[in-house]
mmCIF file of C-alpha atoms in Angstrom:
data_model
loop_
_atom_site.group_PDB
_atom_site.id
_atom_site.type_symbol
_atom_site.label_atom_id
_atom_site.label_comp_id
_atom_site.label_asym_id
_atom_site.label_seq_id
_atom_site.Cartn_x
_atom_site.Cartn_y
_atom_site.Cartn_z
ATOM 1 C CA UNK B 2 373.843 61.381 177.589
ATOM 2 C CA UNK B 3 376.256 60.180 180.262
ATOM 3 C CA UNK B 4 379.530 61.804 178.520
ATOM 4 C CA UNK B 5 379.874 65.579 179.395
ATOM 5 C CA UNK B 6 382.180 66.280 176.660
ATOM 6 C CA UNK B 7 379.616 64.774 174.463
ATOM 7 C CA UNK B 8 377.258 66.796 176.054
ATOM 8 C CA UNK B 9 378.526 70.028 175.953
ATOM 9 C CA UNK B 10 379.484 69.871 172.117
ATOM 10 C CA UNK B 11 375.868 68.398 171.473
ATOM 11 C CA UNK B 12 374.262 71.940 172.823
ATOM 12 C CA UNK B 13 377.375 74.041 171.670
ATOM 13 C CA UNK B 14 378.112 75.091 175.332
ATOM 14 C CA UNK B 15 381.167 77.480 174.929
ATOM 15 C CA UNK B 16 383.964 77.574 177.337
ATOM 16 C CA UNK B 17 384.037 81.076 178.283
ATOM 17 C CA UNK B 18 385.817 83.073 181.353
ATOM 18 C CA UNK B 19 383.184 83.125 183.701
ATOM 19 C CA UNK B 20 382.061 86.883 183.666
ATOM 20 C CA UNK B 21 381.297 86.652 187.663
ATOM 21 C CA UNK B 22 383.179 89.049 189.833
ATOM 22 C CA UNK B 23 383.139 89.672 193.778
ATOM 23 C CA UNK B 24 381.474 93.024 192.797
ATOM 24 C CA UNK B 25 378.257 90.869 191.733
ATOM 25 C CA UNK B 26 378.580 88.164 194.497
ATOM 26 C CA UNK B 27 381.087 87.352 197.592
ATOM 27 C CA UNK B 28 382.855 84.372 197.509
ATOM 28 C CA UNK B 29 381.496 84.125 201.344
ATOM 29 C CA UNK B 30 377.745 84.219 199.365
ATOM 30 C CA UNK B 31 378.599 81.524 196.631
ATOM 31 C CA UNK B 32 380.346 79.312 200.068
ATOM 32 C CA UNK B 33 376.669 79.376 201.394
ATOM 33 C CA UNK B 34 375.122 79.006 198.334
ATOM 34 C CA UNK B 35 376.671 75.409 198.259
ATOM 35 C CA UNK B 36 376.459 74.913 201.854
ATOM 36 C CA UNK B 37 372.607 74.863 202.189
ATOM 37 C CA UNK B 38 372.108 73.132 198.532
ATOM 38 C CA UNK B 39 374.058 70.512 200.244
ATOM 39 C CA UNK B 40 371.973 70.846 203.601
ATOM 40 C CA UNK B 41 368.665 70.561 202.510
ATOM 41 C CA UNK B 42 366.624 67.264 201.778
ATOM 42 C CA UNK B 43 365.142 68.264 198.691
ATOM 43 C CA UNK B 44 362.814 64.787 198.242
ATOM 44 C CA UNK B 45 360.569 66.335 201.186
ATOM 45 C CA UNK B 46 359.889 69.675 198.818
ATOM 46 C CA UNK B 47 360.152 68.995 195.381
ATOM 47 C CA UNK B 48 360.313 66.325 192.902
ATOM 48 C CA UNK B 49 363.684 66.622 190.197
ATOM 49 C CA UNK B 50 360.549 67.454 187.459
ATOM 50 C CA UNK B 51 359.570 70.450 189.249
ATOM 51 C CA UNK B 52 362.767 71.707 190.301
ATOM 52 C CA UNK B 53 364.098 71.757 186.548
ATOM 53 C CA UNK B 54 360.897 73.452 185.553
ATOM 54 C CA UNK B 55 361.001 75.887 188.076
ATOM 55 C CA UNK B 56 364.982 76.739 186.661
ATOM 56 C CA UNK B 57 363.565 76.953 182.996
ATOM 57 C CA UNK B 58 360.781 78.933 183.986
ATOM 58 C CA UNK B 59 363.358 81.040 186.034
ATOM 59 C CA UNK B 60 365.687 81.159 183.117
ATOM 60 C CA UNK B 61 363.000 82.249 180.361
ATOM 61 C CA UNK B 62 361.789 84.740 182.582
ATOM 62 C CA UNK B 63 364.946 86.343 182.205
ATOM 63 C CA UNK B 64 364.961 86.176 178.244
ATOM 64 C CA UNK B 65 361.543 88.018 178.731
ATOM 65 C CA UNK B 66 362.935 90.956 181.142
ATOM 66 C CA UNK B 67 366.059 91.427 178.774
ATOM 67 C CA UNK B 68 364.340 92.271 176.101
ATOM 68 C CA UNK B 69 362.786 95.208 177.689
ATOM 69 C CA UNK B 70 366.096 96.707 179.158
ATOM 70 C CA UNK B 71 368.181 99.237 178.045
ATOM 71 C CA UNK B 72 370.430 99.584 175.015
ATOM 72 C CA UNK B 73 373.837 98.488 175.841
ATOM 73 C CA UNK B 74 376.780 98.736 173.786
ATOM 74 C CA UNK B 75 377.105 95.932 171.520
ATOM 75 C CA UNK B 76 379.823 93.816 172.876
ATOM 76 C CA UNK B 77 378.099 93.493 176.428
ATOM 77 C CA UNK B 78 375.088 93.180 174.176
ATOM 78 C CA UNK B 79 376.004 90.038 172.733
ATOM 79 C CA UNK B 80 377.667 88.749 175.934
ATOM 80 C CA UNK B 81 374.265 88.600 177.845
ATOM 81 C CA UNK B 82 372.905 87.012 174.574
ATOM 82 C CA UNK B 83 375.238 84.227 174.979
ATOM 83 C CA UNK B 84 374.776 84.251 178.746
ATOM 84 C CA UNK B 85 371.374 83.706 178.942
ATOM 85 C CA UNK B 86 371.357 81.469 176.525
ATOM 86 C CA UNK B 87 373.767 79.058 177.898
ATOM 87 C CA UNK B 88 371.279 79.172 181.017
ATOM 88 C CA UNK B 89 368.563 77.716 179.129
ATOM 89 C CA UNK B 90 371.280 75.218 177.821
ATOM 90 C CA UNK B 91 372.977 74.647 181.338
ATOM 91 C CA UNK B 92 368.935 73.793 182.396
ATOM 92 C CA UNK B 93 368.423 71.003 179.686
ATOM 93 C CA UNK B 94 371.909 69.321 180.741
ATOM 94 C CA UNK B 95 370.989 69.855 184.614
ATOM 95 C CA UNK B 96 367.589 67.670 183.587
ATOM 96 C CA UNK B 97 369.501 65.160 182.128
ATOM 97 C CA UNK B 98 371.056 64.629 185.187
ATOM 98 C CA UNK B 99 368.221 64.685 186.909
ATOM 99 C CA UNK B 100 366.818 62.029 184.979
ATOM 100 C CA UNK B 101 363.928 64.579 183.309
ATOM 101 C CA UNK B 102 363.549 64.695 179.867
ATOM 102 C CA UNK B 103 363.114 68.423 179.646
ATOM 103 C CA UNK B 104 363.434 69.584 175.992
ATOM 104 C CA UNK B 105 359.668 69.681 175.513
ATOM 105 C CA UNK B 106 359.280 71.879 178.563
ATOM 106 C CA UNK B 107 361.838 74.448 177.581
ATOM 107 C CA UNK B 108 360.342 74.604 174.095
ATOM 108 C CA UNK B 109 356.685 74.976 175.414
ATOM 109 C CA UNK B 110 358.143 77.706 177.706
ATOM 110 C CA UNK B 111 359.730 79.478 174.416
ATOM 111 C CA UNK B 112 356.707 79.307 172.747
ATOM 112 C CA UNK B 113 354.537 80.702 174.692
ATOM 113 C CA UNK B 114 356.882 83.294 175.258
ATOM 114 C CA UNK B 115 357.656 84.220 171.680
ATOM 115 C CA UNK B 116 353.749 84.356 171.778
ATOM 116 C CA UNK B 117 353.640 86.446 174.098
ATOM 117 C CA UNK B 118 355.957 88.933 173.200
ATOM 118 C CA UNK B 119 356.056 88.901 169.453
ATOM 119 C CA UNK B 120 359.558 90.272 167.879
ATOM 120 C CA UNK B 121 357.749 93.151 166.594
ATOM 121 C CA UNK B 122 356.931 94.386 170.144
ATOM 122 C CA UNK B 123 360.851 94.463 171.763
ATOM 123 C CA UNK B 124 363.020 97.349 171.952
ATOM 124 C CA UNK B 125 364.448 98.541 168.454
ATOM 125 C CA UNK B 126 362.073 96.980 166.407
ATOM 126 C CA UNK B 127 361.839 99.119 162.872
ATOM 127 C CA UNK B 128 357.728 98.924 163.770
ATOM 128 C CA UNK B 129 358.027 101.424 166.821
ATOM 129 C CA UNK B 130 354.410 101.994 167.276
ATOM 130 C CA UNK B 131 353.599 98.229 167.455
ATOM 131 C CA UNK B 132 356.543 97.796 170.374
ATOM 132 C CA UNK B 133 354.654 101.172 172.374
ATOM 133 C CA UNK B 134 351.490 99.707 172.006
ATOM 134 C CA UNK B 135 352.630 96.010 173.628
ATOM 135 C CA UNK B 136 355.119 98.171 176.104
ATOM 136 C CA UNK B 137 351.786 100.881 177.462
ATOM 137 C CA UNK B 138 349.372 97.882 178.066
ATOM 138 C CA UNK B 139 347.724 97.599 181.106
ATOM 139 C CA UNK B 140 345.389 94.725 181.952
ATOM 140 C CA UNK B 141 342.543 95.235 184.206
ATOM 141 C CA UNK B 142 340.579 92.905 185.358
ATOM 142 C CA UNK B 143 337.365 93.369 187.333
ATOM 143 C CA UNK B 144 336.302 91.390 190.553
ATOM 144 C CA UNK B 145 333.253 89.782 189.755
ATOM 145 C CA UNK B 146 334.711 88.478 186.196
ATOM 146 C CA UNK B 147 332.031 89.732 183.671
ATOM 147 C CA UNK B 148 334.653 89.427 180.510
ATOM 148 C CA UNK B 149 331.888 91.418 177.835
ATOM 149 C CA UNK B 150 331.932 94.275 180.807
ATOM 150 C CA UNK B 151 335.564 94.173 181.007
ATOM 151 C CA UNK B 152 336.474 94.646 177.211
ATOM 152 C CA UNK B 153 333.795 97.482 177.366
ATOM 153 C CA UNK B 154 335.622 98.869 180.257
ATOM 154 C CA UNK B 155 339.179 98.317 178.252
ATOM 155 C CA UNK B 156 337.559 100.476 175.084
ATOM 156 C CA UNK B 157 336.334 103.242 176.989
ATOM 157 C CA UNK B 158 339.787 103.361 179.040
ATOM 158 C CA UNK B 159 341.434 104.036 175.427
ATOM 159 C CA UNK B 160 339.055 106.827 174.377
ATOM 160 C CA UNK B 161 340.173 108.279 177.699
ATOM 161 C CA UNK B 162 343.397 107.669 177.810
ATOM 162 C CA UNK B 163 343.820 109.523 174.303
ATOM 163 C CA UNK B 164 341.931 112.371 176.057
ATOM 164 C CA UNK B 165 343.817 112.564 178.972
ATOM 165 C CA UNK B 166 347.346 112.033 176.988
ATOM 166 C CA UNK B 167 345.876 115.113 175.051
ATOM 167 C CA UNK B 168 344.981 116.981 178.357
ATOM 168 C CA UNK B 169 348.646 116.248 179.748
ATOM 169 C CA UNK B 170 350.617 117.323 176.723
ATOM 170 C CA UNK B 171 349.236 120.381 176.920
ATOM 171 C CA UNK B 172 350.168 121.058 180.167
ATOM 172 C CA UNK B 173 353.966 121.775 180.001
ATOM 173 C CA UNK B 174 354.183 123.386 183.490
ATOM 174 C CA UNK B 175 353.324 119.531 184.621
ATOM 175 C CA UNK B 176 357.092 118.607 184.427
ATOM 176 C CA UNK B 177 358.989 118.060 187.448
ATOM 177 C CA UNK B 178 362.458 118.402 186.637
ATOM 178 C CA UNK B 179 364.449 119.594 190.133
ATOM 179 C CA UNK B 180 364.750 117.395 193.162
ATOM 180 C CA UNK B 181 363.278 120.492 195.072
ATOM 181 C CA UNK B 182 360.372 120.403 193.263
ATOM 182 C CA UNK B 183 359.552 116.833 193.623
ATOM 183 C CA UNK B 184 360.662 117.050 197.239
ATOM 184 C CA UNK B 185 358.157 119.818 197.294
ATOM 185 C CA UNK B 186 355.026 117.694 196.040
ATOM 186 C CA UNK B 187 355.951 114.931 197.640
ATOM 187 C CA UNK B 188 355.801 116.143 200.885
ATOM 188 C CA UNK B 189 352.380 118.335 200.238
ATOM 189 C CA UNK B 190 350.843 114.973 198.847
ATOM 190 C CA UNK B 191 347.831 113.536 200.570
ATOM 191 C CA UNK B 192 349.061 109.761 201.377
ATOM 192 C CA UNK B 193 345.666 107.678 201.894
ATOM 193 C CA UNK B 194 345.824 104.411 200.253
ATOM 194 C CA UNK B 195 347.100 101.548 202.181
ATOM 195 C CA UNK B 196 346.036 97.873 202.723
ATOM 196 C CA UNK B 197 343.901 98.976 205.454
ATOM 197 C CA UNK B 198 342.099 101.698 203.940
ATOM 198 C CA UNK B 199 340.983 99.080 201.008
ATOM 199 C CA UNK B 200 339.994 96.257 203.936
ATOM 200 C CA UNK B 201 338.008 98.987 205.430
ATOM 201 C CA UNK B 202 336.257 99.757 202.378
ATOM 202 C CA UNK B 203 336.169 96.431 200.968
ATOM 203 C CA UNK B 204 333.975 95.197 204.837
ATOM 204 C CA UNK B 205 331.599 98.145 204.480
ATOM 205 C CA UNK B 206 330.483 97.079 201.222
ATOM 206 C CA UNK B 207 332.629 99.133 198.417
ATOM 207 C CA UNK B 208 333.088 96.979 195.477
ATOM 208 C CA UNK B 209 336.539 98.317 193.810
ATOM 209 C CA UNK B 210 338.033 97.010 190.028
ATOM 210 C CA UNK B 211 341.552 96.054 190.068
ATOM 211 C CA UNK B 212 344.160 96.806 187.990
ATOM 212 C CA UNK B 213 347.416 94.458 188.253
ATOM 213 C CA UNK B 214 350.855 94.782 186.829
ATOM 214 C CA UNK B 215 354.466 93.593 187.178
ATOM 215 C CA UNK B 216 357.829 93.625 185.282
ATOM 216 C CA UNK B 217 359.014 95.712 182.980
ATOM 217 C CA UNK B 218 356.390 95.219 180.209
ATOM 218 C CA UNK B 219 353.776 96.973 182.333
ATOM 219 C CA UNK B 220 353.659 100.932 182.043
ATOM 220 C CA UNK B 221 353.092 100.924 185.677
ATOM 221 C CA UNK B 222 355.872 98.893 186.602
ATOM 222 C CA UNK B 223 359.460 100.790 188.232
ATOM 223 C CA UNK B 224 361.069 99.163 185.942
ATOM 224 C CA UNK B 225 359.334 100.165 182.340
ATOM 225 C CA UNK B 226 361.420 102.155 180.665
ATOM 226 C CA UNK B 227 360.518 105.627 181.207
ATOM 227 C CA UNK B 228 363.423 108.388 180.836
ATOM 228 C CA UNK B 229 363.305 111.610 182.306
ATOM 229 C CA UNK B 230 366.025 114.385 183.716
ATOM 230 C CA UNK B 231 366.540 115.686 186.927
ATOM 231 C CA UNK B 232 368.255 119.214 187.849
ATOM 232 C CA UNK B 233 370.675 117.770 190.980
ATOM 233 C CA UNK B 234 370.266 120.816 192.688
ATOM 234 C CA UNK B 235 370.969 119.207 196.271
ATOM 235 C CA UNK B 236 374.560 120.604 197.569
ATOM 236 C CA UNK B 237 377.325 117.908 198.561
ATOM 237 C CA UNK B 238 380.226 116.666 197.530
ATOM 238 C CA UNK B 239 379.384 113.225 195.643
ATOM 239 C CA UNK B 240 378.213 115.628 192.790
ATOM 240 C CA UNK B 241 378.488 119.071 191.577
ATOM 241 C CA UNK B 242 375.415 120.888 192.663
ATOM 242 C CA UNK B 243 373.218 122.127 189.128
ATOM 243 C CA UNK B 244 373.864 118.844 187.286
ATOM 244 C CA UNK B 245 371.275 117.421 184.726
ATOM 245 C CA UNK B 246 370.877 113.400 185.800
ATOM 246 C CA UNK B 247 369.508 110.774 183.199
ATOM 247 C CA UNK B 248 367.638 108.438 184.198
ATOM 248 C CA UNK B 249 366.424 105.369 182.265
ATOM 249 C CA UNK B 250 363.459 104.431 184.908
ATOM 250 C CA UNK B 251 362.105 105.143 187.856
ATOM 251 C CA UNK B 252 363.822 101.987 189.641
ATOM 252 C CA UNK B 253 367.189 103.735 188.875
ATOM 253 C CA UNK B 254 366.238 107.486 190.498
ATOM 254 C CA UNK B 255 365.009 105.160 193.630
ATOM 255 C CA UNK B 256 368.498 103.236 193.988
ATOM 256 C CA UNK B 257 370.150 106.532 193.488
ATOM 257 C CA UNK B 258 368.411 108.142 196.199
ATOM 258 C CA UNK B 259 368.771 104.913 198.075
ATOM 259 C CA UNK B 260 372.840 105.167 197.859
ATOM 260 C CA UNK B 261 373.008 109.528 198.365
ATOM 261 C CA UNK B 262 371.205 108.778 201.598
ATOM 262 C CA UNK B 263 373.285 106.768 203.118
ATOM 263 C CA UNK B 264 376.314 108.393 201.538
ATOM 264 C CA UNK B 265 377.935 105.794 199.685
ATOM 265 C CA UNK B 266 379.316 108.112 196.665
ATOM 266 C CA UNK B 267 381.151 104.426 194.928
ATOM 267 C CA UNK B 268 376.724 103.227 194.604
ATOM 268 C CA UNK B 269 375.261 106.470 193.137
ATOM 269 C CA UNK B 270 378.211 106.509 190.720
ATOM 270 C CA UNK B 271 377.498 103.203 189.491
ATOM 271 C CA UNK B 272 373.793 103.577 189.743
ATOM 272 C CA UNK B 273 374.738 106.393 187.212
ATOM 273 C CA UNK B 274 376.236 104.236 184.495
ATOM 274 C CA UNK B 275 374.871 104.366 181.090
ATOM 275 C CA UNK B 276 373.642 101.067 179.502
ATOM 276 C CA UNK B 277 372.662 99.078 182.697
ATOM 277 C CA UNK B 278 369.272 97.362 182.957
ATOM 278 C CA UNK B 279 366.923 97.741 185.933
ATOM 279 C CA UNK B 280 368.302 94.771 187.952
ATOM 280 C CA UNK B 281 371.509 96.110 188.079
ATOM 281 C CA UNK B 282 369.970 99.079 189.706
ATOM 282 C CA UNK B 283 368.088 96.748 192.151
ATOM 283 C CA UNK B 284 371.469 94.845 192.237
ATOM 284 C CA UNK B 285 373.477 97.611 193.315
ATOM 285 C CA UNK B 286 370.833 99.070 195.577
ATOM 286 C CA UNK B 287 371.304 95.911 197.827
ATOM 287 C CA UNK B 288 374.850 96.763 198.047
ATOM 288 C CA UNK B 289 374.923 100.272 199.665
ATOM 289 C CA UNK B 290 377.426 100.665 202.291
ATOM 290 C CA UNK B 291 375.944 102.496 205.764
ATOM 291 C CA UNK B 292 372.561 101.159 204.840
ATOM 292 C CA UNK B 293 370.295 101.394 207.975
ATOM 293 C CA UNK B 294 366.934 99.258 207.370
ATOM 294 C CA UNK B 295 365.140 101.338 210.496
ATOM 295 C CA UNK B 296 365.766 104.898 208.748
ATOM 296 C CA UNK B 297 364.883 103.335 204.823
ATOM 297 C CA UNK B 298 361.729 101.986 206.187
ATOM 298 C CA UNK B 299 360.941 105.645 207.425
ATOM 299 C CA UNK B 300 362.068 107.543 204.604
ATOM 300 C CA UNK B 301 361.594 105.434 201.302
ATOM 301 C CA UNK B 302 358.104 106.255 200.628
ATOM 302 C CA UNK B 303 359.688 109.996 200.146
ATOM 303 C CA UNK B 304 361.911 108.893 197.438
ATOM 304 C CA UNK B 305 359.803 106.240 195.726
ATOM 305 C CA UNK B 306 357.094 109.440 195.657
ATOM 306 C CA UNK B 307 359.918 111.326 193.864
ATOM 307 C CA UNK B 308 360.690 108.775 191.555
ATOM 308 C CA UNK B 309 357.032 108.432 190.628
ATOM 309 C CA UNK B 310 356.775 112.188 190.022
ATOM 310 C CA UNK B 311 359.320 112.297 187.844
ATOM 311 C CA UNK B 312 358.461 110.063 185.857
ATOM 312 C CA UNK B 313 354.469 110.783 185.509
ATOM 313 C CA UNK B 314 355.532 114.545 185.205
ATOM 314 C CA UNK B 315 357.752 114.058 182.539
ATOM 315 C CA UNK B 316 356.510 111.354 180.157
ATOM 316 C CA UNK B 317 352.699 112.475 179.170
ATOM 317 C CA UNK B 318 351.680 109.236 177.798
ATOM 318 C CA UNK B 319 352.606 107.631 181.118
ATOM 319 C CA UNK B 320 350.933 110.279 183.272
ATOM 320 C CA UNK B 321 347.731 109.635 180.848
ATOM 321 C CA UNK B 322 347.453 105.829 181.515
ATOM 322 C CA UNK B 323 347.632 106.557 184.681
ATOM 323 C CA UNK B 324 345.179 108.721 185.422
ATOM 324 C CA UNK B 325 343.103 106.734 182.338
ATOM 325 C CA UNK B 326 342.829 103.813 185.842
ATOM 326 C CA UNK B 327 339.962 105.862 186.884
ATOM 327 C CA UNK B 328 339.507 104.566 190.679
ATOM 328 C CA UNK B 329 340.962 101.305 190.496
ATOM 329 C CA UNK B 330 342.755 99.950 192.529
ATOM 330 C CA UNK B 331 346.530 99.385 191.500
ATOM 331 C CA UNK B 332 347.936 96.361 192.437
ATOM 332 C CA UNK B 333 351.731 95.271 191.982
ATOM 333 C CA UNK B 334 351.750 91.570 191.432
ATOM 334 C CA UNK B 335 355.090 91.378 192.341
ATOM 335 C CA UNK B 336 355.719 87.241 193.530
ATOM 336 C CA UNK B 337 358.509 88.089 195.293
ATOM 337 C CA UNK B 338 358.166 91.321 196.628
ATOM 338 C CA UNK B 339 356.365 91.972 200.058
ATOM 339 C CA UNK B 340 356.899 95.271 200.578
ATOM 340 C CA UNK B 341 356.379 97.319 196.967
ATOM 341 C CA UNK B 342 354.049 94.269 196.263
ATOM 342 C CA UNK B 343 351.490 91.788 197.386
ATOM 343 C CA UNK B 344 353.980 89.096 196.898
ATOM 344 C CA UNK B 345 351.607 87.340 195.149
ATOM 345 C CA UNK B 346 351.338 86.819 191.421
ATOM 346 C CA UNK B 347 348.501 86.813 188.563
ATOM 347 C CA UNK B 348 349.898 83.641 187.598
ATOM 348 C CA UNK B 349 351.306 80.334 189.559
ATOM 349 C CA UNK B 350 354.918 78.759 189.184
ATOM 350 C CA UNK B 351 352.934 76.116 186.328
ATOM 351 C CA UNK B 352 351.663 79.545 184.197
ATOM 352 C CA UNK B 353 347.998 79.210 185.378
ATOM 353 C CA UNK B 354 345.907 81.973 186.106
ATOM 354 C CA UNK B 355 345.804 82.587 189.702
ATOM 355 C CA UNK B 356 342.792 85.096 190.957
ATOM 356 C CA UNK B 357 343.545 85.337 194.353
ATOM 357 C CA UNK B 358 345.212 89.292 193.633
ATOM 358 C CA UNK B 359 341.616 90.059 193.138
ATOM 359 C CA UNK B 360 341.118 89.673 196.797
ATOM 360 C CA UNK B 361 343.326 92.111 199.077
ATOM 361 C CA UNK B 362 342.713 89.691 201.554
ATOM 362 C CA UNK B 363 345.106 87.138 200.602
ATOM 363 C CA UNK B 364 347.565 89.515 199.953
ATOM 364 C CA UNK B 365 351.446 88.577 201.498
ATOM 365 C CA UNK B 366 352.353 92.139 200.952
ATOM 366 C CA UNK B 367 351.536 95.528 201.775
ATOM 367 C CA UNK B 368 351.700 96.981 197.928
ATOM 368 C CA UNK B 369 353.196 100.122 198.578
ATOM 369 C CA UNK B 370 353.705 100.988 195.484
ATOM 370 C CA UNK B 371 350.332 100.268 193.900
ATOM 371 C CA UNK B 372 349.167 102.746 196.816
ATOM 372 C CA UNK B 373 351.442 105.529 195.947
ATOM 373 C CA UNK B 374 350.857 105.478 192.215
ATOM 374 C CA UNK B 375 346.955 105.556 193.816
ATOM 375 C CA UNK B 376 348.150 108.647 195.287
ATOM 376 C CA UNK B 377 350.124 110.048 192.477
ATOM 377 C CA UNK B 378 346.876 109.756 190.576
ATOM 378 C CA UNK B 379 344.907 112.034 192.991
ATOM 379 C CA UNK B 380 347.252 114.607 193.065
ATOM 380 C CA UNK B 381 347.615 114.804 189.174
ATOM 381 C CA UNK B 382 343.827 115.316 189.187
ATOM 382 C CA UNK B 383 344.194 118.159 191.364
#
């Protein structure tokens, strides 16, 4: 199609107020946005194929982390429906342009991901134990690849986990539910497990299983849904003192903490807001006023530990997959994320399996967070 008009009524593209606002991005951001689009010789790095497939892989990937956010009221509901959408719409036209014929790729993409995550495993489906079931999988994966010893393994870790989901239940004095108390544990926590602990023990000899995760789908993951209170009892004057905080996830208490410590009141208020999905945490969290990167790299193990306790404490069936890991070693294949992650994923940019997470030695990331839940699990042994 060479006619946009034509195009646009073609996908049904509606012509919408764009719902963009400086509170998401700066006009100074979008300015440079455009400047280094412009800038950079694309030819020399990727082909127009790849660069619209990376965009629908982008834009499905967001369909998949949507489904597993929040409720929202029902007019912002059907907003990001339409949204998201028009992405996957906006891609196809973009293609055209591009000279890529790139319906086939979008609907391979869909497929796969309607595979993937059937309709009877998102949020508010009528069959609730199906969606808990797809929601608390884990997927381990052991180095040496034996698949027959692996769905042993995955059997036995079932048994266990109902055990140990059992074994937590009963333990009501488990909860943590003031930020004193999770200050408390944190700080008497033995912290052991980092990248070179697990090169140490990986050059003397010690073969260890891996366990990876990322997103939302994964139990293990900051940003599964996992809801728990807190008793605010932490004097100041952004909040009463001996207020009961929801929290939707874990990623949310951590981007709270991350805006009351650098006392930007405006952040932890919106952090607050009912009906927002874990990217607007993260979203927000970027935009704390007063941040200092020297004193958060000191101090955010403290609060991620606290946001782990929480929830573990507070949501039994969480606390028993966790401890149902045994000794593995818990990996966050996060792509993107070097810090939290390995920045390295299970899969490549084409969907293939990518092994490489098996080996902490290609890791681009220090997986902090894999190593605290490690951590976590020692201490709920205790």
């Amino acid at each position: 199609m060479s006619d946009d008009s034509g195009r646009q009524a073609a996908f049904g593209v509606r012509n919408r107020i764009p719902v963009y606002n400086a509170t998401m991005i700066s006009e100074d951001t979008i300015q440079e946005i455009r400047d280094f689009v412009r800038e950079r010789d694309w030819s020399r790095f990727h082909t127009p194929e790849n660069l619209a497939k990376s965009i629908s892989i982008e834009a499905a990937e967001l369909l998949e982390c949507y489904q597993w956010s929040p409720q929202m009221p029902p007019l912002g509901e059907e907003h990001v429906h339409e949204e998201l959408a028009d992405v996957l719409i906006y891609c196809i036209m973009l293609a055209d342009r591009l000279g890529v014929d790139m319906d086939d790729i979008v609907a391979t993409k869909l497929t796969k991901t309607r595979a993937k995550y059937p309709a009877s495993a998102v949020r508010d489906h009528p069959d609730e134990a199906i969606r808990r079931h797809w929601a608390a999988r884990g997927e381990s994966v052991s180095a040496d690849g034996d698949e027959s010893a692996e769905n042993e393994a995955s059997e036995r870790s079932e048994l266990s986990r109902n055990q140990l989901k059992q074994m937590v239940s009963a333990r009501n004095d488990i909860a943590i539910r003031t930020v004193g108390q999770a200050t408390e544990l944190a700080d008497s926590m033995r912290i052991r497990h980092d990248l070179r602990w697990l090169l140490d023990e990986e050059a003397s000899g010690v073969n260890h299983d891996y366990f990876g995760f990322w997103n939302g789908e994964d139990w293990a993951s900051n940003f599964h849904p996992a809801p728990f209170d807190v008793d605010w009892d932490v004097s100041g004057d952004a909040l009463p003192e001996r207020t009961i905080l929801h929290f939707a996830c874990s990623e949310q208490w951590f981007m709270f903490r991350k805006a009351w410590r650098f006392n930007d009141a405006d952040a932890m208020h919106a952090v607050l807001q009912p009906g927002l999905a874990p990217h607007d945490y993260k979203r927000i969290g970027r935009s704390v006023r007063n941040f200092d990167e020297v004193i958060w790299s000191r101090e955010s193990d403290r609060y991620m530990l606290e946001a782990l306790i929480f929830k573990f404490t507070q949501n039994p069936e969480l606390a028993a997959a966790l401890l149902g890991t045994g000794d593995q070693v818990l990996v966050e294949c996060s792509p993107f994320d070097a810090i939290w992650g390995i920045r390295l994923g299970k899969r490549d940019r084409e969907g293939r399996i990518d092994d490489r997470w098996l080996d902490p030695r290609n890791w681009k990331g220090r997986n902090r967070l894999g190593f605290l839940l490690m951590d976590l699990r020692e201490a709920l042994r205790a």
